PDB file of C-alpha atoms in Angstrom:
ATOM      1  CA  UNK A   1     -47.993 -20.301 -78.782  1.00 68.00           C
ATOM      2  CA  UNK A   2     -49.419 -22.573 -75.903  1.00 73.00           C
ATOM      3  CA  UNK A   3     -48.375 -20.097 -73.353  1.00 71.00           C
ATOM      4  CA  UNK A   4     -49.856 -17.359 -75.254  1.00 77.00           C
ATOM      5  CA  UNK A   5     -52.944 -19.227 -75.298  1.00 70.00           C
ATOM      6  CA  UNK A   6     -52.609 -20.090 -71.533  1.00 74.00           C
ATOM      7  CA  UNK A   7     -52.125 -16.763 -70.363  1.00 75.00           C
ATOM      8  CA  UNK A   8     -54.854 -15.329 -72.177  1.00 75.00           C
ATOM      9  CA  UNK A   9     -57.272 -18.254 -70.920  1.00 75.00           C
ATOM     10  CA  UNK A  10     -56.398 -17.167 -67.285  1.00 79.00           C
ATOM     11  CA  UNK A  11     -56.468 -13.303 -67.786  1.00 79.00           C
ATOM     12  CA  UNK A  12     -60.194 -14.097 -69.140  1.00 81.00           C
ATOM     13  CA  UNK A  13     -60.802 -16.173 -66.259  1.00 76.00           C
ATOM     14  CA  UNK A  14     -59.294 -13.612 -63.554  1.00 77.00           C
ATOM     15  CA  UNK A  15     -61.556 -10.948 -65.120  1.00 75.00           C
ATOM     16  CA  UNK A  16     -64.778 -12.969 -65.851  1.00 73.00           C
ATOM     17  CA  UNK A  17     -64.226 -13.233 -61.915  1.00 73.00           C
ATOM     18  CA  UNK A  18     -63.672 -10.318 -60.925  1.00 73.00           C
ATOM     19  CA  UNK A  19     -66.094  -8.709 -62.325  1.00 72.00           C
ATOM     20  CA  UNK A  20     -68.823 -11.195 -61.258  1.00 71.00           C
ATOM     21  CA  UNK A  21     -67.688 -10.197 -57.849  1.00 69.00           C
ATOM     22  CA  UNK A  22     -68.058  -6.161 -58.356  1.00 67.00           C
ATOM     23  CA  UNK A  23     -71.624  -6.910 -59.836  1.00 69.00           C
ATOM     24  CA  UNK A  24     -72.226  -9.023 -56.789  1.00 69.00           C
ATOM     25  CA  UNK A  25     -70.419  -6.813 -54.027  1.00 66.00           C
ATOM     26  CA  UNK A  26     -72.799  -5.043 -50.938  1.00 73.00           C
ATOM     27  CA  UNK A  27     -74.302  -2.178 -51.866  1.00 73.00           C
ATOM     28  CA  UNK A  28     -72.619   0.581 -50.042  1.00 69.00           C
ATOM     29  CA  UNK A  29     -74.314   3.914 -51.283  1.00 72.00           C
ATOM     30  CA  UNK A  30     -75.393   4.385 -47.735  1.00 70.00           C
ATOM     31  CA  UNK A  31     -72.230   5.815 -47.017  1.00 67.00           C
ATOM     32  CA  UNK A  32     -71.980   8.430 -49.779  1.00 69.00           C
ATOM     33  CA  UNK A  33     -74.722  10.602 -47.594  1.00 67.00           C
ATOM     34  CA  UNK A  34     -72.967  13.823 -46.900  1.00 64.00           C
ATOM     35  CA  UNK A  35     -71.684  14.615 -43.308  1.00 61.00           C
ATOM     36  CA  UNK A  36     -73.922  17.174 -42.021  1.00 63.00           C
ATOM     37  CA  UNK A  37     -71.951  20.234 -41.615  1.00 61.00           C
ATOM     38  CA  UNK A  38     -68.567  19.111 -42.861  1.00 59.00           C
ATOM     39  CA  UNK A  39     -68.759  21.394 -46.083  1.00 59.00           C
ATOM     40  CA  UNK A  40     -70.099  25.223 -45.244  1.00 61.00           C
ATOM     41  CA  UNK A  41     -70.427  27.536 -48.072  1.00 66.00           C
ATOM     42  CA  UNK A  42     -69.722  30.271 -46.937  1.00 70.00           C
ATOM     43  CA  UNK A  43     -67.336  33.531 -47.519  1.00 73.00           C
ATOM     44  CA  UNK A  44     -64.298  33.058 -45.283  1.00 76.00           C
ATOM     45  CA  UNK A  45     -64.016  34.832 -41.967  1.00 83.00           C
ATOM     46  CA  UNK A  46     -62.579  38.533 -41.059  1.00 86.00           C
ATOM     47  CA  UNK A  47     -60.136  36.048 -38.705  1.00 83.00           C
ATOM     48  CA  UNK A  48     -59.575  33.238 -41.564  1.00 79.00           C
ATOM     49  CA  UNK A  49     -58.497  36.045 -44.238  1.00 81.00           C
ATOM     50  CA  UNK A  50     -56.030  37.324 -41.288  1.00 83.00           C
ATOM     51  CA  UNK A  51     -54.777  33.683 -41.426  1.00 76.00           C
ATOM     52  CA  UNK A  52     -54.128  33.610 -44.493  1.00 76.00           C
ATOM     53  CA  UNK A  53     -52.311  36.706 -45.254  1.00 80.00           C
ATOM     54  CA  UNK A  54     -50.341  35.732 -42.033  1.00 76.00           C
ATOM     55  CA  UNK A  55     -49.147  32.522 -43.369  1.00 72.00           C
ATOM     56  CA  UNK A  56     -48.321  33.651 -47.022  1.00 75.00           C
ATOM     57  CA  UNK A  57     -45.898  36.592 -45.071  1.00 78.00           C
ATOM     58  CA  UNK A  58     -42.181  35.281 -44.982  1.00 77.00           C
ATOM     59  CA  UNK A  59     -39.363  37.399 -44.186  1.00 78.00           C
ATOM     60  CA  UNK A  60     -37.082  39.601 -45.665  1.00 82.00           C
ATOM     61  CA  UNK A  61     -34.609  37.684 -47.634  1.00 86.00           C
ATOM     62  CA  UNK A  62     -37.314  35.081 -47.947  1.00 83.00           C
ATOM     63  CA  UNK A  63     -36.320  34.806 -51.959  1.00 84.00           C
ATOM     64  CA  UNK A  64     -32.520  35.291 -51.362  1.00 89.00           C
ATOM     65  CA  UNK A  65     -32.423  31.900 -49.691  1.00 88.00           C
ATOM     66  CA  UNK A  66     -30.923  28.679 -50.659  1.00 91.00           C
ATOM     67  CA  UNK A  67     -33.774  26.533 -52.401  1.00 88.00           C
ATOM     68  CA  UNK A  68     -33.256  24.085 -49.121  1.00 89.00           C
ATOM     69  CA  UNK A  69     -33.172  26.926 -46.727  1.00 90.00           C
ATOM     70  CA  UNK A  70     -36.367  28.092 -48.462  1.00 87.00           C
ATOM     71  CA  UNK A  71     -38.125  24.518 -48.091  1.00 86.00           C
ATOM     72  CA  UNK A  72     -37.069  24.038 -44.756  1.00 88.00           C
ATOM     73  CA  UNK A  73     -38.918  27.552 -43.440  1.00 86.00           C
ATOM     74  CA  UNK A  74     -41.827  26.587 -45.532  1.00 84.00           C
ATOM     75  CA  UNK A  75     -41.740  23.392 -43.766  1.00 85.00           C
ATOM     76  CA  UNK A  76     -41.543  24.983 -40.037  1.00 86.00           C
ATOM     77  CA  UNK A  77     -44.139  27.631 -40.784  1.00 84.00           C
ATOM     78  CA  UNK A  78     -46.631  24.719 -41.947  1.00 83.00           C
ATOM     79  CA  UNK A  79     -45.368  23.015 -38.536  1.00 85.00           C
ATOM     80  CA  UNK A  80     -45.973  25.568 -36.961  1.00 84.00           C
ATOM     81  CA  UNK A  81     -49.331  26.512 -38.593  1.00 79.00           C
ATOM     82  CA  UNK A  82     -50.791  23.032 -37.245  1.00 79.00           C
ATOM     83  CA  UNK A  83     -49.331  23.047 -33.882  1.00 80.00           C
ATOM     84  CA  UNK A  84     -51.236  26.800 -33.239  1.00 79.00           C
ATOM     85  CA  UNK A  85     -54.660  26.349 -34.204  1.00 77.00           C
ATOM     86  CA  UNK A  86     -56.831  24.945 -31.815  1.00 81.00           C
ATOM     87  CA  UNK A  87     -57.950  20.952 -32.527  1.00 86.00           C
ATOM     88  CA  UNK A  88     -61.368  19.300 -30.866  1.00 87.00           C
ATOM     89  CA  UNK A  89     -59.041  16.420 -29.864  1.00 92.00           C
ATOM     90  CA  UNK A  90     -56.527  14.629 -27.771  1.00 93.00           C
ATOM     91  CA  UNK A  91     -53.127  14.165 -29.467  1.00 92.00           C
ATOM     92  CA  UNK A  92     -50.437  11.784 -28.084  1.00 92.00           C
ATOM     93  CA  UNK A  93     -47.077  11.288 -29.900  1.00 91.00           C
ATOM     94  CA  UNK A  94     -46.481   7.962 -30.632  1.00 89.00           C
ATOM     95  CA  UNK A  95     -43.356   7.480 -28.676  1.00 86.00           C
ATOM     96  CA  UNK A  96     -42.765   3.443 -29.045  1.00 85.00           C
ATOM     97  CA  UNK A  97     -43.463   3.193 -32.524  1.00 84.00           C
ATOM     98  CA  UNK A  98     -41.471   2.005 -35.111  1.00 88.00           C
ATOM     99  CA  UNK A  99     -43.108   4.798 -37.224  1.00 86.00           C
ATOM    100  CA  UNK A 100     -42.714   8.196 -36.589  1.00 88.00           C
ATOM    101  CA  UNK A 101     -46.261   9.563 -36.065  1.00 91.00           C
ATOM    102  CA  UNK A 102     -49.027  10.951 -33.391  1.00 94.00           C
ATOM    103  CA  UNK A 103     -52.538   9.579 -32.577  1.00 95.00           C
ATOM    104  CA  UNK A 104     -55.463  11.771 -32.582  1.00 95.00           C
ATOM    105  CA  UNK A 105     -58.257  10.942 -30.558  1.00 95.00           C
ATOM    106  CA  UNK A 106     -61.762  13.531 -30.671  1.00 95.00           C
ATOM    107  CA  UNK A 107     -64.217  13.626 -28.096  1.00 93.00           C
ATOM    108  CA  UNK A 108     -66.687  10.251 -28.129  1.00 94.00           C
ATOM    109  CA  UNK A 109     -63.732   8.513 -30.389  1.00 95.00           C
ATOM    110  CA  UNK A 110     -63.560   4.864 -29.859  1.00 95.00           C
ATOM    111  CA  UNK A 111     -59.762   4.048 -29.998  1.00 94.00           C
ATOM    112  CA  UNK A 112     -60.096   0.417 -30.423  1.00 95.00           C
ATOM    113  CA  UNK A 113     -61.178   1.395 -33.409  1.00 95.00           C
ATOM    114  CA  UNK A 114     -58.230   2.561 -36.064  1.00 93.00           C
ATOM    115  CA  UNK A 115     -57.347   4.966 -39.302  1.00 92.00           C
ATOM    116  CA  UNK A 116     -54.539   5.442 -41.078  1.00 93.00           C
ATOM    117  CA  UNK A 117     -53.546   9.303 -42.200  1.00 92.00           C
ATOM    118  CA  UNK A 118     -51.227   9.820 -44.652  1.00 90.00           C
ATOM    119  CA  UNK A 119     -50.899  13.550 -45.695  1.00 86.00           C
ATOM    120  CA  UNK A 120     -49.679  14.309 -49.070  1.00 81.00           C
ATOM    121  CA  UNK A 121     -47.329  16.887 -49.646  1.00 77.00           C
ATOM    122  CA  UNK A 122     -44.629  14.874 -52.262  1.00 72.00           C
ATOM    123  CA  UNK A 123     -42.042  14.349 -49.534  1.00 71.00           C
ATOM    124  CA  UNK A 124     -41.555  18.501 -49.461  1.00 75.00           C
ATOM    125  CA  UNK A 125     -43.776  19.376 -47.055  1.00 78.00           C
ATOM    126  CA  UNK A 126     -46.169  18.250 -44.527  1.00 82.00           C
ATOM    127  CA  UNK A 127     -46.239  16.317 -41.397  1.00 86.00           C
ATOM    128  CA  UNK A 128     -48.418  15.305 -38.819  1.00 88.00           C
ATOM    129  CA  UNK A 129     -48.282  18.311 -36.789  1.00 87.00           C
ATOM    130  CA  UNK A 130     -49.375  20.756 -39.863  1.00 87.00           C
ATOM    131  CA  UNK A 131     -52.587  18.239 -40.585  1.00 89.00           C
ATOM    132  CA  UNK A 132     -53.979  18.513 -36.731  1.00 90.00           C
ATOM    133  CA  UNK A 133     -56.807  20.160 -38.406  1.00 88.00           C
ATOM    134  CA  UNK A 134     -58.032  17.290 -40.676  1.00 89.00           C
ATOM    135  CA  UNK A 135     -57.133  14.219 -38.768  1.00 92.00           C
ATOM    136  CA  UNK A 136     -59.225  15.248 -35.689  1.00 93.00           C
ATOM    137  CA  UNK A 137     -61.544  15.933 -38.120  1.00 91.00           C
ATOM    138  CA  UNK A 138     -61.121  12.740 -39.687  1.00 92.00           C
ATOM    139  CA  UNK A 139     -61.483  11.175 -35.705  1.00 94.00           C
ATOM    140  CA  UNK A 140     -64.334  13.121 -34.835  1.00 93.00           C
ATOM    141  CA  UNK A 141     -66.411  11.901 -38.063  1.00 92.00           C
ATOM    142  CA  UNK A 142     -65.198   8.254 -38.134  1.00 93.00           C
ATOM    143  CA  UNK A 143     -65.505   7.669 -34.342  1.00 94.00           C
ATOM    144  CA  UNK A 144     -61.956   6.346 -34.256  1.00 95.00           C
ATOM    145  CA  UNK A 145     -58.600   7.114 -33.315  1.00 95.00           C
ATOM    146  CA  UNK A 146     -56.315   7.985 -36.321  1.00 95.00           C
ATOM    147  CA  UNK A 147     -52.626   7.475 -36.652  1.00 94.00           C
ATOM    148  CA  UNK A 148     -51.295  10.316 -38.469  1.00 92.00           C
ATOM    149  CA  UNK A 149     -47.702   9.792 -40.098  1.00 89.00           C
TER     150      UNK A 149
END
């Protein structure tokens, strides 16, 4: 019973703290303006419906394939995809780390100054190469360098 009691007296405490410090934290709304010219609506491109249909071709045969066989294309042609369209930014593979990974550097990036990039993809598909796109993106908008996994 006393450690019942205990345990909820410092779960009250932990939260009576915590949120006194939300309520107290800097206000940081100035960063929710929106990037000028990060989000275009617009109907995609002649060239970016071309794209598209390009990527979502895969050979004959493409369905007769082994369910790794099938991932593993997937996986190149995503690869692939990243590596051929054309990035605002100086990549450099990471060649001494101890994590696989590249660094992407845009024009006017300061690269003292660091970001993480993590891609999602659920461990199926994904890599560094196939997100060029977004982390120089991601470099170019933060002013830093960004280490992309």
């Amino acid at each position: 019973m006393i450690w019942t009691l205990a345990f909820l007296l410092v779960a009250i405490v932990v939260l009576v703290l915590w949120v006194r410090s939300a309520l107290s934290a800097e206000e940081l709304s100035v960063y929710d303006a929106e990037v000028e010219g990060l989000l275009v609506d617009r109907p995609a491109s002649q060239a970016h419906a071309e794209q598209e249909r390009a990527f979502c071709r895969y050979p004959a045969g493409f369905a007769k394939l082994s369910k790794k066989q099938q991932l593993l294309q997937v996986r190149q042609k995503l690869d692939d995809w990243g590596v051929r369209l054309p990035v605002k930014a100086v990549i450099k593979p990471a060649l001494d780390s101890p994590v696989p990974g590249e660094w992407v550097l845009a024009d006017g990036a300061d690269p003292n100054k660091r970001l993480l990039y993590i891609h999602g993809g659920a461990f199926t598909a994904g890599s560094a190469q196939s997100h060029r796109i977004m982390t120089s993106k991601f470099s170019q908008i933060s002013g830093a360098a960004v280490f992309a996994v």
